[in-house]
Amino acid sequence: MNSFGKIFRVSIFGESHGKWVGVTIDGCPAGVPITETDLLPDLGRRKAGAAGTTPRKESDIPTFVSGVFNNHTTGAPITIIFENNNTRSADYNAIRNTPRPGHADFVLQKKHNGFNDYRGGGHSSGRLTVALVAAGVIAKKLLNEVKIEATLSEAGGNSDIEEAIEQAIEKQDSIGGIVSCRVSGLQIGVGEPFFDSVESVISHAIFSIPAVKGIEFGAGFAATRMTGSQHNDAITNAEGATQTNNAGGINGGISNGNEIYFRVAVKPTSSTPQTQHTWNSESGTVAPFTVKGRHDLCIALRVPVVVESVTAIALADLQLRR
Amino acid sequence: MNSFGKIFRVSIFGESHGKWVGVTIDGCPAGVPITETDLLPDLGRRKAGAAGTTPRKESDIPTFVSGVFNNHTTGAPITIIFENNNTRSADYNAIRNTPRPGHADFVLQKKHNGFNDYRGGGHSSGRLTVALVAAGVIAKKLLNEVKIEATLSEAGGNSDIEEAIEQAIEKQDSIGGIVSCRVSGLQIGVGEPFFDSVESVISHAIFSIPAVKGIEFGAGFAATRMTGSQHNDAITNAEGATQTNNAGGINGGISNGNEIYFRVAVKPTSSTPQTQHTWNSESGTVAPFTVKGRHDLCIALRVPVVVESVTAIALADLQLRR
Amino acid sequence: MNSFGKIFRVSIFGESHGKWVGVTIDGCPAGVPITETDLLPDLGRRKAGAAGTTPRKESDIPTFVSGVFNNHTTGAPITIIFENNNTRSADYNAIRNTPRPGHADFVLQKKHNGFNDYRGGGHSSGRLTVALVAAGVIAKKLLNEVKIEATLSEAGGNSDIEEAIEQAIEKQDSIGGIVSCRVSGLQIGVGEPFFDSVESVISHAIFSIPAVKGIEFGAGFAATRMTGSQHNDAITNAEGATQTNNAGGINGGISNGNEIYFRVAVKPTSSTPQTQHTWNSESGTVAPFTVKGRHDLCIALRVPVVVESVTAIALADLQLRR
Amino acid sequence: MNSFGKIFRVSIFGESHGKWVGVTIDGCPAGVPITETDLLPDLGRRKAGAAGTTPRKESDIPTFVSGVFNNHTTGAPITIIFENNNTRSADYNAIRNTPRPGHADFVLQKKHNGFNDYRGGGHSSGRLTVALVAAGVIAKKLLNEVKIEATLSEAGGNSDIEEAIEQAIEKQDSIGGIVSCRVSGLQIGVGEPFFDSVESVISHAIFSIPAVKGIEFGAGFAATRMTGSQHNDAITNAEGATQTNNAGGINGGISNGNEIYFRVAVKPTSSTPQTQHTWNSESGTVAPFTVKGRHDLCIALRVPVVVESVTAIALADLQLRR
């Protein structure tokens, strides 16, 4: 199943080398002002183009199929599609015999008995994140007074991001990074104890982003080395403001009115220009292998807006459930 | 909502100081052999008793209410309840005016306009994890050849756990820890790209456990400092075995047949014996405060079996969906 | 799966001859005043006792397990259980070889490979409707200004119900009936076009009641013999009042502010005192057969309160989704 | 929300006068052979053209957006769109002030505060059933050995359908009808007791079809006038064959291996050519009114294939859950 949310429900569809990719947003209230151009700033932030990103460039012009009339949502399901106009499927024929290490090629072939669309990763391609960003813009509109801001705070272990990219280009090897996300203005009481804790729902959404391998809220892993008296955030007024924010704005799974803060680990892109080794099912041996196609050297550069988008989707759903 | 899963669906209910806590497991196939005594080993691992755990001891005897007949599941919903027989509600009257730092007292009061059962944390109490463990035993039965093993690998930043507990007792301050979990024997192809990735579903379940503040799969946060050629796991045979396991057994959100590996950050128990500060709504000032009640000094000691349980629940659901 | 609803979610559990049957209601807001005695009037209406009902009488005293504190809902899941204190399991041993015609004995045995609890129908017993009624009382509280009223309007094809029962007792053969339900005070705009139409959601809930085999809204089957100009309900004021109510208060799946009206067909109880024929798997022949156990001659007498209850559950969920 | 199903999940989107309408099918296994031309026969059965149907004719050519590769499903979400190429939006301007009796115009305007796309019924238009039929074709493929057949057995109360249509054309007034549906080849054990009974799930799907106002299974409403000994279906062999089929192939909510049989009441099209009365919000009076636009005189003619489609969707979901 490729959908998320109970009330504000987002479903994505499409493949890297199909004609379109798209998203349906169900459960959005009527009357939210929205135009196709409202989507462009966040879509632009996700786009390739900068040093360290793929030479495959898509125009990423959204087309509203349904659910929007006279520049407002109508209350009906909203479907948005994006044309794929820059595909080179010939690049991918080799994948079937030599699954790319770190990619889903091998597991998808096994899972779907070879029926998966293997071109460019098919449905599991990062291309689909364009649909997440589109849904995220609408989610952000619903959360109006809430502000979500994600930034790349480290790349390849280096907090000087430009330097990290330069070195990766020089070494011709892909790198990962850490994305930090802060949410302000969220009211007290969003989330539920246990299964629908804010951490559960946000992490569910965040791990939907390809290449994410870790998440920590507030002090996170560092909290495991603190004592209770160091970690506890003293409550300083009747609105629940706290002196410190080691909890990352969440107690018992529920927002406490302070800033929500979490950090996301993005692994290096699997498609490094370096020679690698993989199983060649034709020759029946492990053989050296170089990835074809056009890829990002530091995909983490394009991840912050996707982190913001899925966070907005998760919070819009939690908030509408109240 | 306090339920989890699409096909194998687990719902928990109850409060710390109510008469019973319990769980309903819906969607479990008929014919799984199960008796109340089958639950005792995992329930025992969760129990207090060791140094560093709470003096509140519960008998934790499970009672099958429904769904089990002649020592086998019947295909109908399985409900299991546990009596709370060791509650001291008088301990908790003060909570209403002086919300405990790091606890959900304050947010629950706000969220539910003061109607929440505040005694011992009410529904958000760690007491409810007894229900998770019960459901986990049944989930493990469904996953028969799959083996899930979680251990406490660090406490208070120290890999010598006994020493860490001794120091915490000496300092009279609570500590956290890191739980490592390994899953072997899971077939290739469990999980979906994007929203129902194995990481999404496991992390959703893991963050349901009180005090968890972080999770990382495979190399996790360390992967952000590796290059693609270092991180990629070379595929070495037709079954998809890999030379390294930086991916933690998951590619593109789907199990790849290697060991699933992840690490969970558990914060120090909020209920430290140390004096803390919090807002006193009666006096209208920030005032010093000492937690009453009986609490764990290192809750992380009791978390591994709960990590195993919710992992089993998550994987049973993903596997039944195939 | 035995649960219903997206936001106001009701799950039932238990078997006819188990120790308890019960229900969990998840998603009920905090602060709804409720006591165990509030449930007694509707539970009383469902009880046996009148002519034409089973001699098995249960005390039907509800016990709140969770989610209620100081006589108000707390926002946590509400679990309510009922003891089964009047079971005679010896009556049911024969069922395994001679499945009762019209009952689920045969299909449950096949579905669950013989692992089902066959005593008294097990989980599929009408006994479970006590749990539906309990949940219905809470749903009705949430719908405060909405009034739901169901009555038995025909029994055995006779609108003189007492006479119909007398004749059934005389003939010693079970009979069915028609339950009419009217809902007033529901605001305009509840329900969704297509899959979550008011008719879809109510009919889903109504067919959950054992013995129901038909439902019609407004003019229903009679509408198929009308013309458009006869059937259309002329709108007569700005609030949407209509001159007639052939639509049963629902247009395009959405409530239109007029009375919701529907009729429910209840088949005669399968457990008639008359001799019947069924397959005897021991002898390998069709053989005459008389139902053992204690049963209702006209189960329809006890259905109206259950119709009200599941209607309330369905409408509470639809209303909370808005 | 406009989606249906737990495992085989169908979501529809689009408006009568938008550029496209479409459907996403999530949860369909990989490897099902399917081409766009496979959809044409059922799409053709739904089309207008015969006497008594609308002069608005759409080409109804399906375009696969995703989830199909090399003429087989891939395991990824399947999206199919249809262009709307025959819309006349100018026809509908008047709707805003004079809501059409029997339509959803009035309730949608209230529900969505006037933001709904009112042209041609917007999202609630019967146009959307083209999407249901497309999904139904795929569902039928999954149910291979199961055969679903629906026919119009009565129109305007007349079992001679041609005669009924002629009379309606002569009278220039719309008529309804009864659609009968038979499902053969369904294995024993599909469906669940209570909330997911076969009747619950099928009726939920059937009432998603615009203009449906009633459903009855097996003997249905006639069963209310039978005795238990008349109604019970005697079991005649070890496979559960029954002498009669008053239960319509379903006991206790579960398929019993006999033919599933149900009848669906379709009301007359609201858009009759006759003059009607409705509230005119501009003049503030009840005023005579004639429907503009192009409409069906007997929509029931086009309903059987839609009944088959949603029945297939419902059964595919129930079957995949096992």
mmCIF file of C-alpha atoms in Angstrom, chain B residues 119-290:
data_model
loop_
_atom_site.group_PDB
_atom_site.id
_atom_site.type_symbol
_atom_site.label_atom_id
_atom_site.label_comp_id
_atom_site.label_asym_id
_atom_site.label_seq_id
_atom_site.Cartn_x
_atom_site.Cartn_y
_atom_site.Cartn_z
ATOM 1 C CA ARG B 119 -3.218 8.506 38.582
ATOM 2 C CA GLY B 120 0.175 7.013 37.770
ATOM 3 C CA GLY B 121 0.161 8.470 34.269
ATOM 4 C CA GLY B 122 -3.223 6.903 33.506
ATOM 5 C CA HIS B 123 -3.415 5.406 30.038
ATOM 6 C CA SER B 124 0.035 6.693 29.099
ATOM 7 C CA SER B 125 1.757 4.694 31.829
ATOM 8 C CA GLY B 126 4.556 2.258 31.071
ATOM 9 C CA ARG B 127 2.278 -0.271 32.763
ATOM 10 C CA LEU B 128 0.567 -0.669 29.379
ATOM 11 C CA THR B 129 3.691 -2.241 27.910
ATOM 12 C CA VAL B 130 2.584 -5.476 29.588
ATOM 13 C CA ALA B 131 -0.125 -5.549 26.919
ATOM 14 C CA LEU B 132 2.416 -5.001 24.148
ATOM 15 C CA VAL B 133 4.477 -7.916 25.403
ATOM 16 C CA ALA B 134 1.435 -10.200 25.450
ATOM 17 C CA ALA B 135 0.624 -9.294 21.843
ATOM 18 C CA GLY B 136 4.278 -9.721 20.949
ATOM 19 C CA VAL B 137 4.298 -13.345 22.089
ATOM 20 C CA ILE B 138 1.478 -14.125 19.668
ATOM 21 C CA ALA B 139 3.180 -12.174 16.889
ATOM 22 C CA LYS B 140 6.374 -14.136 17.448
ATOM 23 C CA LYS B 141 4.405 -17.391 17.085
ATOM 24 C CA LEU B 142 3.190 -16.216 13.686
ATOM 25 C CA LEU B 143 6.712 -15.411 12.550
ATOM 26 C CA ASN B 144 7.919 -18.882 13.556
ATOM 27 C CA GLU B 145 11.228 -19.198 11.677
ATOM 28 C CA VAL B 146 12.027 -15.525 12.250
ATOM 29 C CA LYS B 147 14.155 -14.831 15.324
ATOM 30 C CA ILE B 148 14.067 -11.442 17.055
ATOM 31 C CA GLU B 149 16.608 -10.630 19.721
ATOM 32 C CA ALA B 150 17.030 -7.326 21.515
ATOM 33 C CA THR B 151 19.613 -6.554 24.193
ATOM 34 C CA LEU B 152 20.624 -3.542 26.234
ATOM 35 C CA SER B 153 24.011 -2.673 24.747
ATOM 36 C CA GLU B 154 24.682 0.552 26.651
ATOM 37 C CA ALA B 155 23.336 2.144 29.836
ATOM 38 C CA GLY B 156 24.198 5.720 30.711
ATOM 39 C CA GLY B 157 26.773 5.674 27.917
ATOM 40 C CA ASN B 158 28.556 2.691 29.448
ATOM 41 C CA SER B 159 28.687 -0.723 27.773
ATOM 42 C CA ASP B 160 29.299 -2.356 31.175
ATOM 43 C CA ILE B 161 25.736 -2.352 32.212
ATOM 44 C CA GLU B 162 26.156 -3.584 35.773
ATOM 45 C CA GLU B 163 28.659 -0.861 36.490
ATOM 46 C CA ALA B 164 26.325 1.741 35.007
ATOM 47 C CA ILE B 165 23.462 0.652 37.274
ATOM 48 C CA GLU B 166 25.698 0.683 40.351
ATOM 49 C CA GLN B 167 26.769 4.225 39.580
ATOM 50 C CA ALA B 168 23.182 5.337 39.019
ATOM 51 C CA ILE B 169 22.147 3.879 42.377
ATOM 52 C CA GLU B 170 25.070 5.584 44.007
ATOM 53 C CA LYS B 171 24.323 8.963 42.386
ATOM 54 C CA GLN B 172 20.570 8.426 42.906
ATOM 55 C CA ASP B 173 19.855 9.697 39.413
ATOM 56 C CA SER B 174 18.101 7.868 36.596
ATOM 57 C CA ILE B 175 19.890 6.825 33.401
ATOM 58 C CA GLY B 176 18.953 5.807 29.832
ATOM 59 C CA GLY B 177 20.470 3.377 27.382
ATOM 60 C CA ILE B 178 20.689 1.923 23.899
ATOM 61 C CA VAL B 179 18.821 -1.230 22.901
ATOM 62 C CA SER B 180 20.143 -3.165 19.889
ATOM 63 C CA CYS B 181 17.783 -5.430 17.971
ATOM 64 C CA ARG B 182 18.581 -8.118 15.405
ATOM 65 C CA VAL B 183 16.031 -9.991 13.301
ATOM 66 C CA SER B 184 17.175 -13.063 11.410
ATOM 67 C CA GLY B 185 15.288 -15.390 9.109
ATOM 68 C CA LEU B 186 13.003 -12.780 7.586
ATOM 69 C CA GLN B 187 12.323 -13.585 3.954
ATOM 70 C CA ILE B 188 13.208 -11.216 1.099
ATOM 71 C CA GLY B 189 10.468 -8.826 0.026
ATOM 72 C CA VAL B 190 8.734 -7.783 3.253
ATOM 73 C CA GLY B 191 7.776 -4.070 3.271
ATOM 74 C CA GLU B 192 6.774 -1.605 0.598
ATOM 75 C CA PRO B 193 8.479 1.347 -1.065
ATOM 76 C CA PHE B 194 7.714 4.685 0.623
ATOM 77 C CA PHE B 195 4.934 4.789 3.231
ATOM 78 C CA ASP B 196 5.065 1.190 4.365
ATOM 79 C CA SER B 197 8.804 0.700 4.288
ATOM 80 C CA VAL B 198 10.111 -1.738 6.900
ATOM 81 C CA GLU B 199 11.836 1.215 8.575
ATOM 82 C CA SER B 200 8.567 3.217 8.605
ATOM 83 C CA VAL B 201 6.526 0.451 10.148
ATOM 84 C CA ILE B 202 9.137 -0.674 12.687
ATOM 85 C CA SER B 203 9.935 2.892 13.745
ATOM 86 C CA HIS B 204 6.227 3.652 14.125
ATOM 87 C CA ALA B 205 5.954 0.685 16.503
ATOM 88 C CA ILE B 206 9.200 1.408 18.361
ATOM 89 C CA PHE B 207 8.304 5.041 19.110
ATOM 90 C CA SER B 208 5.134 3.689 20.722
ATOM 91 C CA ILE B 209 7.348 2.576 23.597
ATOM 92 C CA PRO B 210 7.524 5.241 26.304
ATOM 93 C CA ALA B 211 10.989 6.873 26.686
ATOM 94 C CA VAL B 212 12.231 6.021 23.169
ATOM 95 C CA LYS B 213 13.719 9.113 21.470
ATOM 96 C CA GLY B 214 15.738 7.738 18.539
ATOM 97 C CA ILE B 215 16.188 4.858 16.111
ATOM 98 C CA GLU B 216 18.773 4.054 13.458
ATOM 99 C CA PHE B 217 18.914 1.173 10.994
ATOM 100 C CA GLY B 218 22.182 -0.462 9.920
ATOM 101 C CA ALA B 219 24.987 2.094 9.938
ATOM 102 C CA GLY B 220 22.374 4.758 10.771
ATOM 103 C CA PHE B 221 23.805 8.121 11.768
ATOM 104 C CA ALA B 222 27.336 6.829 11.114
ATOM 105 C CA ALA B 223 26.305 6.351 7.450
ATOM 106 C CA THR B 224 26.107 10.133 7.104
ATOM 107 C CA ARG B 225 29.890 10.215 7.452
ATOM 108 C CA MET B 226 30.590 7.426 4.926
ATOM 109 C CA THR B 227 30.918 7.595 1.155
ATOM 110 C CA GLY B 228 28.724 5.580 -1.175
ATOM 111 C CA SER B 229 31.520 3.161 -2.004
ATOM 112 C CA GLN B 230 32.120 2.540 1.720
ATOM 113 C CA HIS B 231 28.437 2.237 2.575
ATOM 114 C CA ASN B 232 27.084 0.106 -0.280
ATOM 115 C CA ASP B 233 26.795 -3.573 0.624
ATOM 116 C CA ALA B 234 28.188 -5.686 -2.227
ATOM 117 C CA ILE B 235 25.795 -8.483 -3.244
ATOM 118 C CA THR B 236 27.702 -11.761 -3.226
ATOM 119 C CA ASN B 237 25.298 -14.473 -4.310
ATOM 120 C CA ALA B 238 21.993 -15.213 -6.027
ATOM 121 C CA GLU B 239 20.104 -15.177 -2.714
ATOM 122 C CA GLY B 240 21.170 -11.588 -2.111
ATOM 123 C CA ALA B 241 23.679 -12.164 0.696
ATOM 124 C CA THR B 242 25.814 -9.055 1.185
ATOM 125 C CA GLN B 243 29.444 -8.659 2.259
ATOM 126 C CA THR B 244 28.653 -5.918 4.761
ATOM 127 C CA ASN B 245 25.317 -4.919 6.293
ATOM 128 C CA ASN B 246 25.368 -1.137 6.430
ATOM 129 C CA ALA B 247 21.786 -1.136 5.164
ATOM 130 C CA GLY B 248 20.614 -3.108 8.216
ATOM 131 C CA GLY B 249 18.948 -5.670 5.976
ATOM 132 C CA ILE B 250 16.640 -3.205 4.239
ATOM 133 C CA ASN B 251 16.910 -1.705 0.728
ATOM 134 C CA GLY B 252 14.349 0.726 -0.598
ATOM 135 C CA GLY B 253 12.187 -0.032 2.422
ATOM 136 C CA ILE B 254 12.109 -3.771 1.680
ATOM 137 C CA SER B 255 13.813 -6.638 3.547
ATOM 138 C CA ASN B 256 16.760 -8.006 1.560
ATOM 139 C CA GLY B 257 17.203 -11.358 3.321
ATOM 140 C CA ASN B 258 20.127 -10.276 5.486
ATOM 141 C CA GLU B 259 19.820 -9.601 9.205
ATOM 142 C CA ILE B 260 17.595 -6.646 10.096
ATOM 143 C CA TYR B 261 19.579 -4.544 12.538
ATOM 144 C CA PHE B 262 18.606 -1.396 14.388
ATOM 145 C CA ARG B 263 19.446 0.537 17.540
ATOM 146 C CA VAL B 264 16.989 2.337 19.810
ATOM 147 C CA ALA B 265 17.756 5.328 22.077
ATOM 148 C CA VAL B 266 16.018 5.201 25.483
ATOM 149 C CA LYS B 267 16.118 8.420 27.487
ATOM 150 C CA PRO B 268 16.667 8.388 31.277
ATOM 151 C CA THR B 269 13.488 7.829 33.296
ATOM 152 C CA SER B 270 11.840 11.160 34.020
ATOM 153 C CA SER B 271 11.123 10.053 37.593
ATOM 154 C CA THR B 272 14.605 10.610 38.990
ATOM 155 C CA PRO B 273 14.943 10.744 42.802
ATOM 156 C CA GLN B 274 16.730 14.101 42.420
ATOM 157 C CA THR B 275 14.974 17.360 43.195
ATOM 158 C CA GLN B 276 13.746 19.110 40.076
ATOM 159 C CA HIS B 277 11.826 22.272 39.213
ATOM 160 C CA THR B 278 8.383 22.628 37.735
ATOM 161 C CA TRP B 279 5.487 25.040 37.488
ATOM 162 C CA ASN B 280 3.184 24.919 40.502
ATOM 163 C CA SER B 281 -0.232 26.050 39.292
ATOM 164 C CA GLU B 282 -1.483 26.527 42.845
ATOM 165 C CA SER B 283 1.232 28.937 43.921
ATOM 166 C CA GLY B 284 1.760 30.352 40.408
ATOM 167 C CA THR B 285 5.536 29.935 40.694
ATOM 168 C CA VAL B 286 8.317 27.619 39.615
ATOM 169 C CA ALA B 287 9.024 25.488 42.657
ATOM 170 C CA PRO B 288 11.342 22.656 43.637
ATOM 171 C CA PHE B 289 9.745 19.284 43.325
ATOM 172 C CA THR B 290 10.479 15.646 44.169
#
